[in-house]
mmCIF file of C-alpha atoms and ligand atoms in Angstrom:
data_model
loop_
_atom_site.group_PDB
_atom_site.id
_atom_site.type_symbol
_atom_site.label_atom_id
_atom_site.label_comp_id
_atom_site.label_asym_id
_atom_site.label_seq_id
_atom_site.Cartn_x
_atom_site.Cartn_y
_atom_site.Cartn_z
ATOM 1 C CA UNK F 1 11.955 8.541 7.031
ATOM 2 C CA UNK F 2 13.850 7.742 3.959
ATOM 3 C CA UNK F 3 11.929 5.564 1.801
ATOM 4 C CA UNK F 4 13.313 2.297 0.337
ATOM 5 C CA UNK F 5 12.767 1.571 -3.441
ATOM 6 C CA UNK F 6 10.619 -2.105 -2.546
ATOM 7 C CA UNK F 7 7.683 0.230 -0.928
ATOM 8 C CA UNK F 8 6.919 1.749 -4.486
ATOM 9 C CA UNK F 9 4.453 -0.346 -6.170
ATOM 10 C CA UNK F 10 5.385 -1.295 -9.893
ATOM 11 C CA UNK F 11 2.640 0.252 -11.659
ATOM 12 C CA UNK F 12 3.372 3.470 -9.418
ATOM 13 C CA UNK F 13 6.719 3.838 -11.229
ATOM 14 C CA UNK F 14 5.307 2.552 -14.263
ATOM 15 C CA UNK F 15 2.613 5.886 -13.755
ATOM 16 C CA UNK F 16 5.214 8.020 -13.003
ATOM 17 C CA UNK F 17 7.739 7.306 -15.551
ATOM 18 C CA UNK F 18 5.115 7.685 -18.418
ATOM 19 C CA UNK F 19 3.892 10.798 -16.970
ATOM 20 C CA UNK F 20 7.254 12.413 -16.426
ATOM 21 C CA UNK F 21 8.056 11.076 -20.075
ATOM 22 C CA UNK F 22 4.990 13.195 -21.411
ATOM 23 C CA UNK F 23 6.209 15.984 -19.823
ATOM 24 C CA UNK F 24 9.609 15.689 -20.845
ATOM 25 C CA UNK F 25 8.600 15.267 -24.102
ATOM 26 C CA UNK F 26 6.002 18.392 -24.373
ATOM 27 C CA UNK F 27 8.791 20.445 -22.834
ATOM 28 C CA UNK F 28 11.665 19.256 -25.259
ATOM 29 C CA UNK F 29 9.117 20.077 -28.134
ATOM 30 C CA UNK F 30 8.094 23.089 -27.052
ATOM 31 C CA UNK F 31 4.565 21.953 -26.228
ATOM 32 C CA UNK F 32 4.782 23.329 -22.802
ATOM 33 C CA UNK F 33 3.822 27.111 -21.857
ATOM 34 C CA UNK F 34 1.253 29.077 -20.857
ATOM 35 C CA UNK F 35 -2.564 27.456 -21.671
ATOM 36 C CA UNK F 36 -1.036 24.935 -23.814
ATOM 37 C CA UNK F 37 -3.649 21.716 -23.658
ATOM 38 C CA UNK F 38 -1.648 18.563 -23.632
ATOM 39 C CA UNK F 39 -3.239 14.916 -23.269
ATOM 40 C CA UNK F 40 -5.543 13.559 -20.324
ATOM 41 C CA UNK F 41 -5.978 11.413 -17.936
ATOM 42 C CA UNK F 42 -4.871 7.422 -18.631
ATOM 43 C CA UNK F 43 -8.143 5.036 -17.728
ATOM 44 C CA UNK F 44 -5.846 2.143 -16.937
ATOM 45 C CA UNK F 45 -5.757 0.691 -13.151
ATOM 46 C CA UNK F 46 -8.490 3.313 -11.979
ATOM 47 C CA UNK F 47 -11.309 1.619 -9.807
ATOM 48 C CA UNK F 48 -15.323 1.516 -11.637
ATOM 49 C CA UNK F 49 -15.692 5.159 -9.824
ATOM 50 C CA UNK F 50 -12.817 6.848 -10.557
ATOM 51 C CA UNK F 51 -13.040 5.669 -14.217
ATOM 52 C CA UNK F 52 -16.545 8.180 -14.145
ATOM 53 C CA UNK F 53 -14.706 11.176 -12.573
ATOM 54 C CA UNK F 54 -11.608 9.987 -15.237
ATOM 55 C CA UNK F 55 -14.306 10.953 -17.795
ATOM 56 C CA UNK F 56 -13.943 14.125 -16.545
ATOM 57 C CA UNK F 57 -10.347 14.173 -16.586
ATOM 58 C CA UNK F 58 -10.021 12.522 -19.902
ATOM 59 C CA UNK F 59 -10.621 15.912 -21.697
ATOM 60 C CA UNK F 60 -7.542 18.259 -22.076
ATOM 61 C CA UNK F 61 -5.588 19.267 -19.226
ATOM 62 C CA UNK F 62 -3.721 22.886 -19.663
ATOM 63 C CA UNK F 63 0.017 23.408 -18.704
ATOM 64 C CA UNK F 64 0.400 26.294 -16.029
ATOM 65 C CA UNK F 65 3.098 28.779 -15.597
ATOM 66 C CA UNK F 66 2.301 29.023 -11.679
ATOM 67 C CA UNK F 67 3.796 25.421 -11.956
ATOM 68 C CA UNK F 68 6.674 24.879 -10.478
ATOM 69 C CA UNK F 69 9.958 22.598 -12.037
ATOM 70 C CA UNK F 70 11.013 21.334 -8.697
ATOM 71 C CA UNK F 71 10.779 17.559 -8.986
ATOM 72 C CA UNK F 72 6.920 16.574 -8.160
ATOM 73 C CA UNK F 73 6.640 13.807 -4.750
ATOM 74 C CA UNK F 74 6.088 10.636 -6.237
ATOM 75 C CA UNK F 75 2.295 9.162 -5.998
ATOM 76 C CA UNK F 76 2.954 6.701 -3.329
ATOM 77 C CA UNK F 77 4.357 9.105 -1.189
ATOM 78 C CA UNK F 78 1.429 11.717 -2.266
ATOM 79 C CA UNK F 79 -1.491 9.125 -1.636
ATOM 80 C CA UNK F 80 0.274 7.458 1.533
ATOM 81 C CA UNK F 81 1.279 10.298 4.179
ATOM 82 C CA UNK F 82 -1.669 12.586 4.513
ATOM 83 C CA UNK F 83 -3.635 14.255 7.062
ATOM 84 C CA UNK F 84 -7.192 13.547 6.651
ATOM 85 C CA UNK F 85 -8.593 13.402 10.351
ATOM 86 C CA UNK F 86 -12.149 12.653 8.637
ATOM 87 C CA UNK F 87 -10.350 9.010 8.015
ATOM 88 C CA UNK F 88 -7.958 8.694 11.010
ATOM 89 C CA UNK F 89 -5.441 11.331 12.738
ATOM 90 C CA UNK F 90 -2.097 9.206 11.994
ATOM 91 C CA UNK F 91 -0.716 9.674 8.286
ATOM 92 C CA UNK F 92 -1.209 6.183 6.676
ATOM 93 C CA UNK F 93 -4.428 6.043 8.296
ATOM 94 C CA UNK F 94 -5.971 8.079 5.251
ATOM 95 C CA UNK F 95 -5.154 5.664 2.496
ATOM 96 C CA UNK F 96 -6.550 2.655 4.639
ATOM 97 C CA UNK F 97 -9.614 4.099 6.091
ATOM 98 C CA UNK F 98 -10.665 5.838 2.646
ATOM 99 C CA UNK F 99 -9.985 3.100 0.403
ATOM 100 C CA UNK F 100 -14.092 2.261 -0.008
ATOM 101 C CA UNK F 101 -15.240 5.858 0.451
ATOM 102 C CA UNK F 102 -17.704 6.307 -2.619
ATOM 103 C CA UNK F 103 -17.461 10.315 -3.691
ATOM 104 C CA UNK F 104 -19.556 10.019 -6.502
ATOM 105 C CA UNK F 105 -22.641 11.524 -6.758
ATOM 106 C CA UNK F 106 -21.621 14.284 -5.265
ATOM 107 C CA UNK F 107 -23.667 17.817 -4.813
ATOM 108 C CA UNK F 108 -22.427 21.170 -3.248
ATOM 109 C CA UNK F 109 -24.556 23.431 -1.448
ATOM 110 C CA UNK F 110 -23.590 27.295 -2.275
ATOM 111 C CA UNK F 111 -25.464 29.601 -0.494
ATOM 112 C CA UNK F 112 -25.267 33.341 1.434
ATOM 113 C CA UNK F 113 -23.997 36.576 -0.216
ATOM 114 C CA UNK F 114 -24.303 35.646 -4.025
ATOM 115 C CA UNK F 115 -26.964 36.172 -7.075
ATOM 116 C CA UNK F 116 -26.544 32.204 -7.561
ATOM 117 C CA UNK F 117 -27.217 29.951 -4.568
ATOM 118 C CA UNK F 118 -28.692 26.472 -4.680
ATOM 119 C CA UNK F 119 -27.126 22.512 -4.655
ATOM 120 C CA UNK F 120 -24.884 22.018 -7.623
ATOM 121 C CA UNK F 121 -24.329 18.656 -8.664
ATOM 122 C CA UNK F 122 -20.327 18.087 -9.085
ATOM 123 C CA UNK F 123 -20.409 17.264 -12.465
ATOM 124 C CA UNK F 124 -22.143 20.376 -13.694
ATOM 125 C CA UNK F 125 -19.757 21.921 -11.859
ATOM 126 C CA UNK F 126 -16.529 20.900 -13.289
ATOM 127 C CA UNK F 127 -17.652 19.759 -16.944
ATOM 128 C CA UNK F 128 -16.825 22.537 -19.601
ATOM 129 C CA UNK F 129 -14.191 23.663 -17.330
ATOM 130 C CA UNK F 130 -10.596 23.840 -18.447
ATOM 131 C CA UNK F 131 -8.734 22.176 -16.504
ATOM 132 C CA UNK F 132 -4.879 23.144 -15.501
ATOM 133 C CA UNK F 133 -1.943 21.066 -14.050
ATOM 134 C CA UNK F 134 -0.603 23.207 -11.342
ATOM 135 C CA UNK F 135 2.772 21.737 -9.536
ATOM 136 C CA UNK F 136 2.854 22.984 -6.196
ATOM 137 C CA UNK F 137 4.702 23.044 -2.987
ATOM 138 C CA UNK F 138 2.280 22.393 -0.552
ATOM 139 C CA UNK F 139 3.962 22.991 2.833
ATOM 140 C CA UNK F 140 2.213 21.522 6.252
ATOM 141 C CA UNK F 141 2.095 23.289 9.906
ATOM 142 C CA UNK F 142 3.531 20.544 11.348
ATOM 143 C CA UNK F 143 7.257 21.001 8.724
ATOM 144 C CA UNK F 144 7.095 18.806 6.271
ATOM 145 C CA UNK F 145 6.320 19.763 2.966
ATOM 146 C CA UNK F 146 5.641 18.000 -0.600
ATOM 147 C CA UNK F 147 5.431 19.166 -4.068
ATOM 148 C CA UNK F 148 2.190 17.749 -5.641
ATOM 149 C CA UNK F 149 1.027 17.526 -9.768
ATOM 150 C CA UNK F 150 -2.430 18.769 -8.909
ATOM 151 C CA UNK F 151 -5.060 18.926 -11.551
ATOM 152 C CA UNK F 152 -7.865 21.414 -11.301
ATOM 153 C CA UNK F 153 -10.227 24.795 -11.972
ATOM 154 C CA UNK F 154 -9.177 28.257 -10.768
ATOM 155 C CA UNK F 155 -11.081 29.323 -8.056
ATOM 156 C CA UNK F 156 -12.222 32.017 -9.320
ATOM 157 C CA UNK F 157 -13.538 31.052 -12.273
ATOM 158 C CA UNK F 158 -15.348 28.221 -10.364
ATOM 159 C CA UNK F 159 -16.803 31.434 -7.825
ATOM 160 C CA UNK F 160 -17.521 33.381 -10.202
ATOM 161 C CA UNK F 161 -20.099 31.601 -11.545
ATOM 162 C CA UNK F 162 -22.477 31.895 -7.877
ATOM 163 C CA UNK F 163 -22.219 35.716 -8.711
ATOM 164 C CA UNK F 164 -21.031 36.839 -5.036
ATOM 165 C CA UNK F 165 -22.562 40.484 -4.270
ATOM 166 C CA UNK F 166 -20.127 42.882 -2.766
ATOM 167 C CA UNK F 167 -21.320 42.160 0.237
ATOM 168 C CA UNK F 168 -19.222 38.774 0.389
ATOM 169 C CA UNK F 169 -16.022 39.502 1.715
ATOM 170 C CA UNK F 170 -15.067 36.177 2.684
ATOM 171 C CA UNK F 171 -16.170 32.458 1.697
ATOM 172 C CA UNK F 172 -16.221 29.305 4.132
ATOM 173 C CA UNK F 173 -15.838 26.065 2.736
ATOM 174 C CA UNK F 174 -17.261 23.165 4.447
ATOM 175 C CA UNK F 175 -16.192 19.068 4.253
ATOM 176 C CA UNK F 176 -18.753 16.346 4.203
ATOM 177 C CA UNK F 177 -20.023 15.596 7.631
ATOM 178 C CA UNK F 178 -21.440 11.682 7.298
ATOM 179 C CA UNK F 179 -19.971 9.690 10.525
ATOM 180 C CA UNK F 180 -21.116 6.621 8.388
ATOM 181 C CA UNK F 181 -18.574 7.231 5.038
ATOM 182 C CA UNK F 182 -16.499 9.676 7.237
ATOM 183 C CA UNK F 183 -15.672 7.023 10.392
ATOM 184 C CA UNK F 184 -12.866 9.865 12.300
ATOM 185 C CA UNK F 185 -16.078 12.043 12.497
ATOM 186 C CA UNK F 186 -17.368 9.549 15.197
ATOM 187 C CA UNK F 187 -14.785 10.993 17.562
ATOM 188 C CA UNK F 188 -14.549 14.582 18.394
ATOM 189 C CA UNK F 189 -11.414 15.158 17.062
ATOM 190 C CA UNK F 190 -12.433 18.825 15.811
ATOM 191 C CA UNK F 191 -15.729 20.059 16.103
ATOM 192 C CA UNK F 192 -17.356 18.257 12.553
ATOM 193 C CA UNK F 193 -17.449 19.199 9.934
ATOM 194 C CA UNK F 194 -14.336 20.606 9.069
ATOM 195 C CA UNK F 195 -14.215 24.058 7.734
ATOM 196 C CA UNK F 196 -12.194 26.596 6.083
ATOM 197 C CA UNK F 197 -12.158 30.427 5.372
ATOM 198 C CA UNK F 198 -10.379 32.920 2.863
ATOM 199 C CA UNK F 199 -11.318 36.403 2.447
ATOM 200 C CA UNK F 200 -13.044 36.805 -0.996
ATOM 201 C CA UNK F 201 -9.441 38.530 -2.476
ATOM 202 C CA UNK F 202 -7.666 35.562 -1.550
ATOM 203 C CA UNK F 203 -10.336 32.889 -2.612
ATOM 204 C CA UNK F 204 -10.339 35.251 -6.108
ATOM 205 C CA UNK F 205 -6.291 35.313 -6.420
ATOM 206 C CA UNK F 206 -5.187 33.219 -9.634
ATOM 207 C CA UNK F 207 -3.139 30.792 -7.486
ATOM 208 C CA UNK F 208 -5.954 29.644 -5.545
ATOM 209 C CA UNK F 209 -7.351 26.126 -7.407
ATOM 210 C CA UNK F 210 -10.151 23.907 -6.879
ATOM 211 C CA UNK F 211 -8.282 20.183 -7.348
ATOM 212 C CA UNK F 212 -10.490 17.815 -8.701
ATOM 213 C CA UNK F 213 -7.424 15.396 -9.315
ATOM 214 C CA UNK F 214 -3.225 14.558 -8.942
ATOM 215 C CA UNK F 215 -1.061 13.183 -11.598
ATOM 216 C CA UNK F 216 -3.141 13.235 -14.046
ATOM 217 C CA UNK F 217 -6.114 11.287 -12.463
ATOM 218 C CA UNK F 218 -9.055 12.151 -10.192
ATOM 219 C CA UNK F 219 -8.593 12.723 -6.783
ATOM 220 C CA UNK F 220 -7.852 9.745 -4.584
ATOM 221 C CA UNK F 221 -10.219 9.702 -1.962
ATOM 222 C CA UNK F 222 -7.224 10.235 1.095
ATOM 223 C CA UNK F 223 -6.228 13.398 -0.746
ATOM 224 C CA UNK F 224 -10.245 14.984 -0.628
ATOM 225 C CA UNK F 225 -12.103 13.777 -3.347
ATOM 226 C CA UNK F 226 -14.100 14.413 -5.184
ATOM 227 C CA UNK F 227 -13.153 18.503 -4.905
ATOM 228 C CA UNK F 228 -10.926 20.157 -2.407
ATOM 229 C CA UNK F 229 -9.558 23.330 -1.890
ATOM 230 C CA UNK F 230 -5.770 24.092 -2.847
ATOM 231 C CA UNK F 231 -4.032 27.570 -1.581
ATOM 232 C CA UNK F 232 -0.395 27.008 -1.754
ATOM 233 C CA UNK F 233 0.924 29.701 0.232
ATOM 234 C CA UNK F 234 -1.221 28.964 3.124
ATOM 235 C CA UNK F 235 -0.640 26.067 5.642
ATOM 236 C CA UNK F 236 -2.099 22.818 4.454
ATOM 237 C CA UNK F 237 -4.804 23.090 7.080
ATOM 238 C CA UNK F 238 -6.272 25.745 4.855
ATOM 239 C CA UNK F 239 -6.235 23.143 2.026
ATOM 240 C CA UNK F 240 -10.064 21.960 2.854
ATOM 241 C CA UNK F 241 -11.092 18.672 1.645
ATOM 242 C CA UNK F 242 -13.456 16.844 0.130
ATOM 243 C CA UNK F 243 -16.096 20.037 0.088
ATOM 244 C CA UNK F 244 -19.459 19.816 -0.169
ATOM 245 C CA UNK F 245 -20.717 23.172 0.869
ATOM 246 C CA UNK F 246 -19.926 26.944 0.093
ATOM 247 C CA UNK F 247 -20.992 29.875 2.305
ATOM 248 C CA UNK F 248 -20.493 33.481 0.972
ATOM 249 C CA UNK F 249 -20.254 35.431 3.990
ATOM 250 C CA UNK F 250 -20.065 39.431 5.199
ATOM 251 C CA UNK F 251 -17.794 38.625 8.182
ATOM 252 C CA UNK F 252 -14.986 36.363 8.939
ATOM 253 C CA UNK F 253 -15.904 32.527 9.231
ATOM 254 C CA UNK F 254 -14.213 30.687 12.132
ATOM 255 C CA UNK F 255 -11.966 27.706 10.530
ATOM 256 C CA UNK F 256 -11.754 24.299 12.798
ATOM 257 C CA UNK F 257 -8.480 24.749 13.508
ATOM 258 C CA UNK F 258 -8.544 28.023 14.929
ATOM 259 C CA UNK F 259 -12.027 26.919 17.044
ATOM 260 C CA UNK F 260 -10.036 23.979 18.531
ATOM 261 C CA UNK F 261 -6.697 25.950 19.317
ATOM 262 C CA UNK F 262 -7.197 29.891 18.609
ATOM 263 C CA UNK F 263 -3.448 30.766 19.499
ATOM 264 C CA UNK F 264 -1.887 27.903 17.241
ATOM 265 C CA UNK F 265 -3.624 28.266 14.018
ATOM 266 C CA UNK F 266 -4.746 31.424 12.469
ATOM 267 C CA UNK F 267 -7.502 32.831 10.524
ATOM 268 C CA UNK F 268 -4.295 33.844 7.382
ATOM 269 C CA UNK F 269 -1.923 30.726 8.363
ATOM 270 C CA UNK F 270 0.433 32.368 5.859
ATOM 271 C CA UNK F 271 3.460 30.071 5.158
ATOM 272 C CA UNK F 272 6.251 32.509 7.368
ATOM 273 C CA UNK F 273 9.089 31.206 8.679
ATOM 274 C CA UNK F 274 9.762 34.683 11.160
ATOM 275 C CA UNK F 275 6.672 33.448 13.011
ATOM 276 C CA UNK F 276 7.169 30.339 15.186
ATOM 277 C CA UNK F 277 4.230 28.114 15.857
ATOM 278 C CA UNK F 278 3.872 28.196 20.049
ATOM 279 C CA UNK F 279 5.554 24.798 20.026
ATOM 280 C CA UNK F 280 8.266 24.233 16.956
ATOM 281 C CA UNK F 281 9.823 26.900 15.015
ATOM 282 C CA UNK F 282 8.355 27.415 11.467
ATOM 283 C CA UNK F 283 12.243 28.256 9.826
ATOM 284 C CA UNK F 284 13.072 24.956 8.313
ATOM 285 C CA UNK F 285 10.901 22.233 6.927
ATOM 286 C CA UNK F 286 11.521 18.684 6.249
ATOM 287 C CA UNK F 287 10.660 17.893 2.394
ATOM 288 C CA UNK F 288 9.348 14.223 2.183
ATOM 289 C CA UNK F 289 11.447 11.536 0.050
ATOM 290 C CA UNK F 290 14.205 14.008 -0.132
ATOM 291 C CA UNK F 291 15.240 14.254 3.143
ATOM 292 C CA UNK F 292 17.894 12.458 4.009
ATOM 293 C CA UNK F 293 19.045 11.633 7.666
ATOM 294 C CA UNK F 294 16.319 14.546 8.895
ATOM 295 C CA UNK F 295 17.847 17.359 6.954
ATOM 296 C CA UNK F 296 15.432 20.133 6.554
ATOM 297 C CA UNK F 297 15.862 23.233 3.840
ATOM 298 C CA UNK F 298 14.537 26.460 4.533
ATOM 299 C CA UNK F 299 11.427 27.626 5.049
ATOM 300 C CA UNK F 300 10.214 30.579 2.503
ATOM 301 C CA UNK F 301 7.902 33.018 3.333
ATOM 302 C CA UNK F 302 4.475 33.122 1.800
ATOM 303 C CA UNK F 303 6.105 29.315 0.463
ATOM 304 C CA UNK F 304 7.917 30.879 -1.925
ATOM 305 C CA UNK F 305 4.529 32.670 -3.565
ATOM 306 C CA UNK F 306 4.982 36.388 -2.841
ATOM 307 C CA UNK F 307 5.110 37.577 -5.749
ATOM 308 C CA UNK F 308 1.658 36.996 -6.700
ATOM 309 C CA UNK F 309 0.435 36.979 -2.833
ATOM 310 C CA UNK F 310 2.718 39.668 -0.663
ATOM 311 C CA UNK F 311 -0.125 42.420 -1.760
ATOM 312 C CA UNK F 312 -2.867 41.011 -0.536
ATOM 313 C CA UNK F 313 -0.952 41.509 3.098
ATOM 314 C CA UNK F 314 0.034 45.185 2.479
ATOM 315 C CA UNK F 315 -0.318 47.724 5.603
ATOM 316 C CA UNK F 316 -1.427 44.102 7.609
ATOM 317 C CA UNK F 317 0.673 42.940 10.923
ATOM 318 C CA UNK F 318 1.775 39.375 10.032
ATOM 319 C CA UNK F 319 2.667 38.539 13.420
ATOM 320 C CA UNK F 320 -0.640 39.367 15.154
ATOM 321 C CA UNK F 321 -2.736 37.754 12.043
ATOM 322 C CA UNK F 322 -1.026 34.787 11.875
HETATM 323 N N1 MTE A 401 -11.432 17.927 5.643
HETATM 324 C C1 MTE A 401 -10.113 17.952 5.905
HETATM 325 N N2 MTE A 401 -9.303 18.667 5.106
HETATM 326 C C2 MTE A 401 -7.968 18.713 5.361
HETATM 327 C C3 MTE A 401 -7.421 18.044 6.486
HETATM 328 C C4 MTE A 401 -8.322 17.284 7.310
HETATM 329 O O1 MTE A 401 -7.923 16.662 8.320
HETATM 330 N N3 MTE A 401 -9.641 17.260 6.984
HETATM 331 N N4 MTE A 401 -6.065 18.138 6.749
HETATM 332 C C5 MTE A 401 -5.367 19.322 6.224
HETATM 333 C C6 MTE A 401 -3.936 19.286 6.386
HETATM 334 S S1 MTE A 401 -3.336 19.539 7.950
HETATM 335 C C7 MTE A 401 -3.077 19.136 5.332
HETATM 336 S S2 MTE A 401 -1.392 19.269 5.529
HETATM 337 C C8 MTE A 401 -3.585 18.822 3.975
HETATM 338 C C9 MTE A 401 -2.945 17.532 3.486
HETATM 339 O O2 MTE A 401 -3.327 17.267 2.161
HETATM 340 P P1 MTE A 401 -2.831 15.927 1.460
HETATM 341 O O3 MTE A 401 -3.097 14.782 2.383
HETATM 342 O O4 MTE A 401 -3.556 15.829 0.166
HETATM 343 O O5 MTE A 401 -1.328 16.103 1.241
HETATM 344 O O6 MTE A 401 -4.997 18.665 3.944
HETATM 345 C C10 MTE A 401 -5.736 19.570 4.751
HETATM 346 N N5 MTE A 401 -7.153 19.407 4.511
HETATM 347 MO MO1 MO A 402 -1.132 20.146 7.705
#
């Protein structure tokens, strides 16, 4: 659906416009490159919580080369067509049903193969991190895809910290399961809570980010706040959510997705347009806002990250670990 201009809110464009300014700016000065630190987050039109998380935001954000300069989705259409199931299984269900969802305090529980285990409060967790703007594609099972201004921590330098023995070869990540603050979870949708696997290589692999916020700001609640899990050469089911709990396992976890339909969704859900999902093809994907009359532009394997990902994949069948 092509979007007309009267569904973007004023101070959405107003957002944008300064934000894309900045940028602009940095870039025409030469600001922009690798680990450059440019300006925050602005405080202005956030809600009481998000202006605490903002705090958090407010210090300097770092400028990534994984970014990408294809033209970022703008916020309305980032914070209005999401799947969320914890808030409602239809796409502008997420921004309704999450609007009064309180994520702060927040804790994380990390436990299983690792030095470090215990409940982390979020804050401890994020503070005297640097954080990065990473603009990704992000590109959904179902064909659509997006390109989203995320703002975040590496995963691995989040990870690292838990010391993981050698014995974790894989980490599960787990979303808040609270039927009360989470009303989808009072259907059995999926089996609750949601949860989400890489193997330790891929959870350690410098793309892989820990958002903690989009355009500049913290996480809007519909898009998994206050943490979630960002891998962008995966399928956005990978893309966990609002996680509250780490595992550090010896053997492969089990994601939701795969429990509820095995032969649809994958343990590696790598972005590959050769292998068709049982009931659409995978070759062509729709990119919202930009699509106009339901054109659709290729599909890139590994979405367009193999460079940094392909290796992880060597001497493996793509086809039969889908
Ligand atoms: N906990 C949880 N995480 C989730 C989902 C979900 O339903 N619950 N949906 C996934 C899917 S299918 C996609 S495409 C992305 C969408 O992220 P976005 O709404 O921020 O674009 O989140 C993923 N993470
Ligand atoms: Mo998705």
């Amino acid at each position: 659906m092509k979007r007309v201009d009267s569904d973007i809110k004023p101070s959405q464009i107003t957002d944008e416009a300064l934000y894309r300014d900045r940028r602009r700016f940095l870039a025409a000065a030469g600001v922009i490159g690798a680990g450059t630190v440019v300006g925050g987050a602005t405080l202005a039109g956030l809600t009481m919580s998000e202006r605490s998380v903002a705090r958090e935001l407010s210090g300097d954000v770092a400028q990534s080369p994984f970014s990408t300069d294809e033209p970022p989705n703008s916020f309305e259409d980032i914070t209005t067509y999401n799947n969320f199931y914890e808030f409602g299984t239809a796409k502008h269900q997420p921004a309704v049903m999450a609007k009064d969802f309180e994520p702060l305090p927040w804790t994380v529980e990390v436990s299983g193969e690792a030095e470090v285990t215990g409940t982390f409060d979020y804050e401890d967790l994020v503070r005297e991190q640097q954080l990065e703007e990473r603009i990704y594609r992000l590109r959904c099972v179902e064909a659509w895809s997006m390109v989203v201004p995320w703002v975040g921590i590496p995963m691995a330098t989040l990870l690292s910290r838990f010391k993981p023995l050698s014995s974790a070869k894989y980490v599960e990540f787990q979303t808040l399961f609270d039927p009360k603050r989470m009303p989808g979870q009072r259907r059995p949708v999926l089996r609750w809570p949601y949860r989400e696997g890489l193997r330790m290589d891929e959870a350690m692999n410098p793309l892989t980010l820990m958002a903690v916020g989009v355009y500049g700001k913290p996480l809007p609640n519909q898009n998994g706040a206050p943490m979630r899990l960002v891998v962008p050469w995966k399928y956005g089911f990978k893309s966990i959510k609002s996680i509250n709990r780490i595992v550090f396992r010896e053997s492969q976890p089990v994601s939701s997705w795969e429990q509820s339909a095995p032969h649809e969704y994958g343990f590696y859900a790598n972005v590959n347009p050769e292998v068709a999902h049982p009931r659409w093809s995978q070759a062509r994907e729709r990119r919202i806002g930009q699509s106009l009359f339901g054109s659709r532009q290729p599909t890139i394997k590994f979405n367009g990250y193999g460079e940094h990902v392909a290796q992880l994949y060597d001497g493996m069948d793509l086809r039969r670990n889908y």
